[in-house]
Amino acid sequence: MKPPEECANVEDVRKGIDALDRRIVALIGERSRYVSAAARFKTSASSVRAAGRQRAMIEERRGWAKEERLNPEVIEDIYKTLISYFVSREMEDWQNTSPNSP
C-alpha cells in the first residue's frame, strides 16, 4: 500500500482505502473478541450496559478524533453504533454464560 502522498492515480488511492478498510474490519473483529471476554466478568445486566463507561468512552474517542483533525460528532456517531451493537452481543454472551443472568 502506497502512502497517500505517493499515490499516482485514483486506483492507487482506492487500493489504499480498501487495504485500510480491511484492517479496520479485522480490528473490529478483534474488539468483538474482547467484548465477549468482558462478559465473563460482568455480574449484572447493568454492568454489561455500563452507562458511565459508555459516556467516558465516547468522550475519549471525541478527543482522539480532534487529535486526528476529524469531526468529533461523526466519530461519536460511529462509536455509538459500535457500542450499541457490542452491548447487545455482550448481553447475549452474559445471559448465556453467567449464573447471575435471569
Short mmCIF file of N, CA and C in Angstrom, two decimals:
data_model
loop_
_atom_site.label_atom_id
_atom_site.label_comp_id
_atom_site.label_asym_id
_atom_site.label_seq_id
_atom_site.Cartn_x
_atom_site.Cartn_y
_atom_site.Cartn_z
N MET A 1 0.85 -1.16 0.00
CA MET A 1 0.00 0.00 0.00
C MET A 1 0.90 1.23 0.00
N LYS A 2 0.62 2.11 -0.93
CA LYS A 2 1.40 3.34 -1.04
C LYS A 2 0.88 4.37 -0.04
N PRO A 3 1.77 5.18 0.51
CA PRO A 3 1.29 6.30 1.33
C PRO A 3 0.46 7.25 0.44
N PRO A 4 -0.50 7.95 1.03
CA PRO A 4 -1.37 8.82 0.22
C PRO A 4 -0.61 9.80 -0.68
N GLU A 5 0.48 10.35 -0.16
CA GLU A 5 1.23 11.34 -0.94
C GLU A 5 1.98 10.72 -2.12
N GLU A 6 2.10 9.40 -2.16
CA GLU A 6 2.77 8.72 -3.26
C GLU A 6 1.81 8.11 -4.27
N CYS A 7 0.51 8.26 -4.05
CA CYS A 7 -0.46 7.71 -4.99
C CYS A 7 -0.36 8.47 -6.31
N ALA A 8 -0.29 7.71 -7.41
CA ALA A 8 -0.14 8.30 -8.73
C ALA A 8 -1.48 8.47 -9.44
N ASN A 9 -2.52 7.78 -8.94
CA ASN A 9 -3.82 7.85 -9.59
C ASN A 9 -4.91 7.41 -8.62
N VAL A 10 -6.14 7.53 -9.06
CA VAL A 10 -7.26 7.19 -8.18
C VAL A 10 -7.27 5.70 -7.83
N GLU A 11 -6.76 4.87 -8.70
CA GLU A 11 -6.70 3.43 -8.41
C GLU A 11 -5.77 3.15 -7.24
N ASP A 12 -4.64 3.84 -7.19
CA ASP A 12 -3.75 3.70 -6.03
C ASP A 12 -4.47 4.12 -4.74
N VAL A 13 -5.22 5.21 -4.83
CA VAL A 13 -5.97 5.69 -3.67
C VAL A 13 -6.99 4.65 -3.23
N ARG A 14 -7.73 4.10 -4.19
CA ARG A 14 -8.75 3.10 -3.86
C ARG A 14 -8.14 1.85 -3.24
N LYS A 15 -7.00 1.41 -3.76
CA LYS A 15 -6.32 0.25 -3.18
C LYS A 15 -5.91 0.53 -1.74
N GLY A 16 -5.43 1.73 -1.49
CA GLY A 16 -5.05 2.11 -0.13
C GLY A 16 -6.24 2.13 0.80
N ILE A 17 -7.34 2.71 0.35
CA ILE A 17 -8.55 2.76 1.17
C ILE A 17 -9.07 1.35 1.44
N ASP A 18 -9.10 0.50 0.41
CA ASP A 18 -9.56 -0.88 0.60
C ASP A 18 -8.68 -1.62 1.61
N ALA A 19 -7.38 -1.43 1.53
CA ALA A 19 -6.47 -2.10 2.46
C ALA A 19 -6.71 -1.61 3.89
N LEU A 20 -6.92 -0.32 4.05
CA LEU A 20 -7.22 0.22 5.38
C LEU A 20 -8.54 -0.30 5.90
N ASP A 21 -9.56 -0.31 5.04
CA ASP A 21 -10.87 -0.81 5.47
C ASP A 21 -10.79 -2.27 5.89
N ARG A 22 -9.99 -3.06 5.21
CA ARG A 22 -9.83 -4.47 5.60
C ARG A 22 -9.24 -4.56 6.99
N ARG A 23 -8.23 -3.71 7.27
CA ARG A 23 -7.62 -3.70 8.60
C ARG A 23 -8.60 -3.22 9.65
N ILE A 24 -9.41 -2.22 9.32
CA ILE A 24 -10.41 -1.71 10.26
C ILE A 24 -11.40 -2.81 10.63
N VAL A 25 -11.89 -3.54 9.63
CA VAL A 25 -12.84 -4.63 9.88
C VAL A 25 -12.18 -5.71 10.75
N ALA A 26 -10.92 -6.03 10.47
CA ALA A 26 -10.21 -7.03 11.28
C ALA A 26 -10.08 -6.54 12.73
N LEU A 27 -9.81 -5.27 12.92
CA LEU A 27 -9.71 -4.72 14.27
C LEU A 27 -11.05 -4.74 14.98
N ILE A 28 -12.13 -4.49 14.27
CA ILE A 28 -13.46 -4.58 14.87
C ILE A 28 -13.73 -6.03 15.29
N GLY A 29 -13.29 -6.98 14.49
CA GLY A 29 -13.41 -8.38 14.87
C GLY A 29 -12.62 -8.69 16.13
N GLU A 30 -11.43 -8.15 16.24
CA GLU A 30 -10.62 -8.34 17.44
C GLU A 30 -11.31 -7.69 18.65
N ARG A 31 -11.88 -6.49 18.45
CA ARG A 31 -12.62 -5.81 19.52
C ARG A 31 -13.77 -6.70 19.99
N SER A 32 -14.42 -7.35 19.05
CA SER A 32 -15.54 -8.23 19.38
C SER A 32 -15.12 -9.34 20.32
N ARG A 33 -13.95 -9.88 20.11
CA ARG A 33 -13.46 -10.95 20.98
C ARG A 33 -13.19 -10.43 22.40
N TYR A 34 -12.73 -9.20 22.52
CA TYR A 34 -12.55 -8.61 23.85
C TYR A 34 -13.90 -8.39 24.53
N VAL A 35 -14.88 -7.95 23.76
CA VAL A 35 -16.21 -7.76 24.33
C VAL A 35 -16.76 -9.08 24.85
N SER A 36 -16.58 -10.14 24.10
CA SER A 36 -17.03 -11.47 24.55
C SER A 36 -16.32 -11.86 25.83
N ALA A 37 -15.04 -11.57 25.91
CA ALA A 37 -14.27 -11.90 27.11
C ALA A 37 -14.78 -11.08 28.31
N ALA A 38 -15.15 -9.85 28.08
CA ALA A 38 -15.63 -8.99 29.17
C ALA A 38 -16.89 -9.54 29.81
N ALA A 39 -17.73 -10.19 29.04
CA ALA A 39 -18.98 -10.73 29.57
C ALA A 39 -18.74 -11.69 30.73
N ARG A 40 -17.60 -12.37 30.72
CA ARG A 40 -17.29 -13.32 31.79
C ARG A 40 -17.13 -12.64 33.15
N PHE A 41 -16.82 -11.36 33.14
CA PHE A 41 -16.52 -10.65 34.38
C PHE A 41 -17.69 -9.79 34.87
N LYS A 42 -18.77 -9.78 34.13
CA LYS A 42 -19.92 -8.94 34.49
C LYS A 42 -20.82 -9.69 35.46
N THR A 43 -21.39 -8.96 36.40
CA THR A 43 -22.22 -9.57 37.43
C THR A 43 -23.69 -9.23 37.31
N SER A 44 -24.02 -8.31 36.40
CA SER A 44 -25.42 -7.91 36.25
C SER A 44 -25.63 -7.31 34.86
N ALA A 45 -26.89 -7.22 34.48
CA ALA A 45 -27.21 -6.60 33.19
C ALA A 45 -26.74 -5.14 33.17
N SER A 46 -26.88 -4.44 34.29
CA SER A 46 -26.44 -3.03 34.31
C SER A 46 -24.93 -2.93 34.18
N SER A 47 -24.20 -3.92 34.67
CA SER A 47 -22.75 -3.88 34.49
C SER A 47 -22.36 -4.16 33.04
N VAL A 48 -23.20 -4.89 32.33
CA VAL A 48 -22.97 -5.10 30.90
C VAL A 48 -23.20 -3.78 30.17
N ARG A 49 -24.29 -3.12 30.50
CA ARG A 49 -24.60 -1.84 29.82
C ARG A 49 -23.59 -0.76 30.17
N ALA A 50 -23.18 -0.69 31.41
CA ALA A 50 -22.12 0.23 31.88
C ALA A 50 -22.27 1.63 31.28
N ALA A 51 -23.38 2.28 31.59
CA ALA A 51 -23.68 3.58 31.00
C ALA A 51 -22.58 4.61 31.26
N GLY A 52 -22.03 4.62 32.45
CA GLY A 52 -20.95 5.57 32.74
C GLY A 52 -19.72 5.30 31.90
N ARG A 53 -19.39 4.04 31.74
CA ARG A 53 -18.25 3.66 30.90
C ARG A 53 -18.50 4.08 29.45
N GLN A 54 -19.73 3.90 28.98
CA GLN A 54 -20.05 4.30 27.60
C GLN A 54 -19.83 5.80 27.42
N ARG A 55 -20.32 6.60 28.36
CA ARG A 55 -20.14 8.06 28.24
C ARG A 55 -18.66 8.43 28.24
N ALA A 56 -17.90 7.81 29.12
CA ALA A 56 -16.46 8.10 29.19
C ALA A 56 -15.76 7.70 27.89
N MET A 57 -16.13 6.55 27.35
CA MET A 57 -15.53 6.09 26.09
C MET A 57 -15.81 7.08 24.97
N ILE A 58 -17.06 7.52 24.88
CA ILE A 58 -17.42 8.46 23.81
C ILE A 58 -16.60 9.74 23.93
N GLU A 59 -16.49 10.26 25.12
CA GLU A 59 -15.72 11.49 25.32
C GLU A 59 -14.26 11.30 24.94
N GLU A 60 -13.69 10.16 25.31
CA GLU A 60 -12.30 9.89 24.98
C GLU A 60 -12.11 9.79 23.47
N ARG A 61 -13.02 9.10 22.80
CA ARG A 61 -12.92 8.97 21.34
C ARG A 61 -13.13 10.30 20.64
N ARG A 62 -13.97 11.15 21.19
CA ARG A 62 -14.13 12.50 20.63
C ARG A 62 -12.80 13.25 20.71
N GLY A 63 -12.11 13.09 21.82
CA GLY A 63 -10.79 13.71 21.95
C GLY A 63 -9.80 13.17 20.94
N TRP A 64 -9.82 11.84 20.76
CA TRP A 64 -8.94 11.24 19.76
C TRP A 64 -9.26 11.78 18.37
N ALA A 65 -10.55 11.96 18.09
CA ALA A 65 -10.95 12.50 16.78
C ALA A 65 -10.36 13.88 16.58
N LYS A 66 -10.45 14.71 17.60
CA LYS A 66 -9.89 16.07 17.50
C LYS A 66 -8.39 16.01 17.24
N GLU A 67 -7.70 15.10 17.92
CA GLU A 67 -6.25 14.95 17.71
C GLU A 67 -5.94 14.59 16.26
N GLU A 68 -6.83 13.83 15.63
CA GLU A 68 -6.63 13.41 14.23
C GLU A 68 -7.25 14.39 13.24
N ARG A 69 -7.77 15.49 13.76
CA ARG A 69 -8.41 16.52 12.94
C ARG A 69 -9.63 15.96 12.20
N LEU A 70 -10.39 15.13 12.93
CA LEU A 70 -11.63 14.57 12.41
C LEU A 70 -12.80 15.22 13.14
N ASN A 71 -13.97 15.10 12.55
CA ASN A 71 -15.17 15.65 13.16
C ASN A 71 -15.58 14.77 14.35
N PRO A 72 -15.54 15.31 15.57
CA PRO A 72 -15.88 14.51 16.75
C PRO A 72 -17.31 13.97 16.73
N GLU A 73 -18.23 14.71 16.12
CA GLU A 73 -19.62 14.24 16.06
C GLU A 73 -19.73 12.99 15.19
N VAL A 74 -19.00 12.95 14.11
CA VAL A 74 -19.02 11.77 13.23
C VAL A 74 -18.43 10.57 13.96
N ILE A 75 -17.31 10.78 14.63
CA ILE A 75 -16.68 9.69 15.37
C ILE A 75 -17.60 9.23 16.50
N GLU A 76 -18.27 10.16 17.16
CA GLU A 76 -19.23 9.80 18.20
C GLU A 76 -20.35 8.93 17.63
N ASP A 77 -20.88 9.31 16.49
CA ASP A 77 -21.94 8.52 15.86
C ASP A 77 -21.46 7.10 15.54
N ILE A 78 -20.26 7.00 15.00
CA ILE A 78 -19.70 5.69 14.67
C ILE A 78 -19.58 4.84 15.93
N TYR A 79 -19.05 5.43 16.99
CA TYR A 79 -18.86 4.67 18.22
C TYR A 79 -20.17 4.35 18.92
N LYS A 80 -21.14 5.22 18.84
CA LYS A 80 -22.44 4.90 19.42
C LYS A 80 -23.03 3.67 18.73
N THR A 81 -22.86 3.59 17.42
CA THR A 81 -23.34 2.43 16.68
C THR A 81 -22.57 1.18 17.10
N LEU A 82 -21.24 1.28 17.17
CA LEU A 82 -20.43 0.13 17.59
C LEU A 82 -20.79 -0.31 19.01
N ILE A 83 -20.90 0.64 19.91
CA ILE A 83 -21.19 0.32 21.30
C ILE A 83 -22.55 -0.34 21.41
N SER A 84 -23.53 0.18 20.73
CA SER A 84 -24.88 -0.41 20.78
C SER A 84 -24.83 -1.86 20.31
N TYR A 85 -24.16 -2.09 19.21
CA TYR A 85 -24.03 -3.45 18.67
C TYR A 85 -23.32 -4.37 19.66
N PHE A 86 -22.19 -3.90 20.19
CA PHE A 86 -21.40 -4.75 21.07
C PHE A 86 -22.06 -4.95 22.43
N VAL A 87 -22.78 -3.97 22.94
CA VAL A 87 -23.50 -4.18 24.21
C VAL A 87 -24.56 -5.26 24.02
N SER A 88 -25.26 -5.23 22.89
CA SER A 88 -26.28 -6.27 22.67
C SER A 88 -25.63 -7.64 22.56
N ARG A 89 -24.48 -7.73 21.90
CA ARG A 89 -23.78 -9.02 21.80
C ARG A 89 -23.26 -9.46 23.16
N GLU A 90 -22.71 -8.51 23.92
CA GLU A 90 -22.19 -8.85 25.23
C GLU A 90 -23.32 -9.29 26.15
N MET A 91 -24.47 -8.65 26.03
CA MET A 91 -25.62 -9.04 26.84
C MET A 91 -26.02 -10.48 26.53
N GLU A 92 -26.04 -10.84 25.25
CA GLU A 92 -26.33 -12.22 24.87
C GLU A 92 -25.31 -13.18 25.46
N ASP A 93 -24.02 -12.83 25.33
CA ASP A 93 -22.96 -13.68 25.88
C ASP A 93 -23.13 -13.83 27.39
N TRP A 94 -23.39 -12.72 28.07
CA TRP A 94 -23.54 -12.74 29.52
C TRP A 94 -24.74 -13.61 29.93
N GLN A 95 -25.85 -13.44 29.23
CA GLN A 95 -27.04 -14.21 29.57
C GLN A 95 -26.83 -15.71 29.33
N ASN A 96 -26.02 -16.04 28.35
CA ASN A 96 -25.78 -17.45 28.02
C ASN A 96 -24.74 -18.11 28.91
N THR A 97 -23.91 -17.31 29.57
CA THR A 97 -22.81 -17.91 30.33
C THR A 97 -22.82 -17.60 31.82
N SER A 98 -23.53 -16.58 32.24
CA SER A 98 -23.46 -16.16 33.62
C SER A 98 -24.50 -16.86 34.49
N PRO A 99 -24.07 -17.35 35.64
CA PRO A 99 -25.04 -17.92 36.58
C PRO A 99 -25.90 -16.82 37.21
N ASN A 100 -25.47 -15.54 37.05
CA ASN A 100 -26.22 -14.41 37.62
C ASN A 100 -27.30 -13.89 36.70
N SER A 101 -27.32 -14.37 35.46
CA SER A 101 -28.30 -13.82 34.50
C SER A 101 -29.68 -14.37 34.79
N PRO A 102 -30.71 -13.64 34.32
CA PRO A 102 -32.08 -14.08 34.58
C PRO A 102 -32.44 -15.36 33.87
#
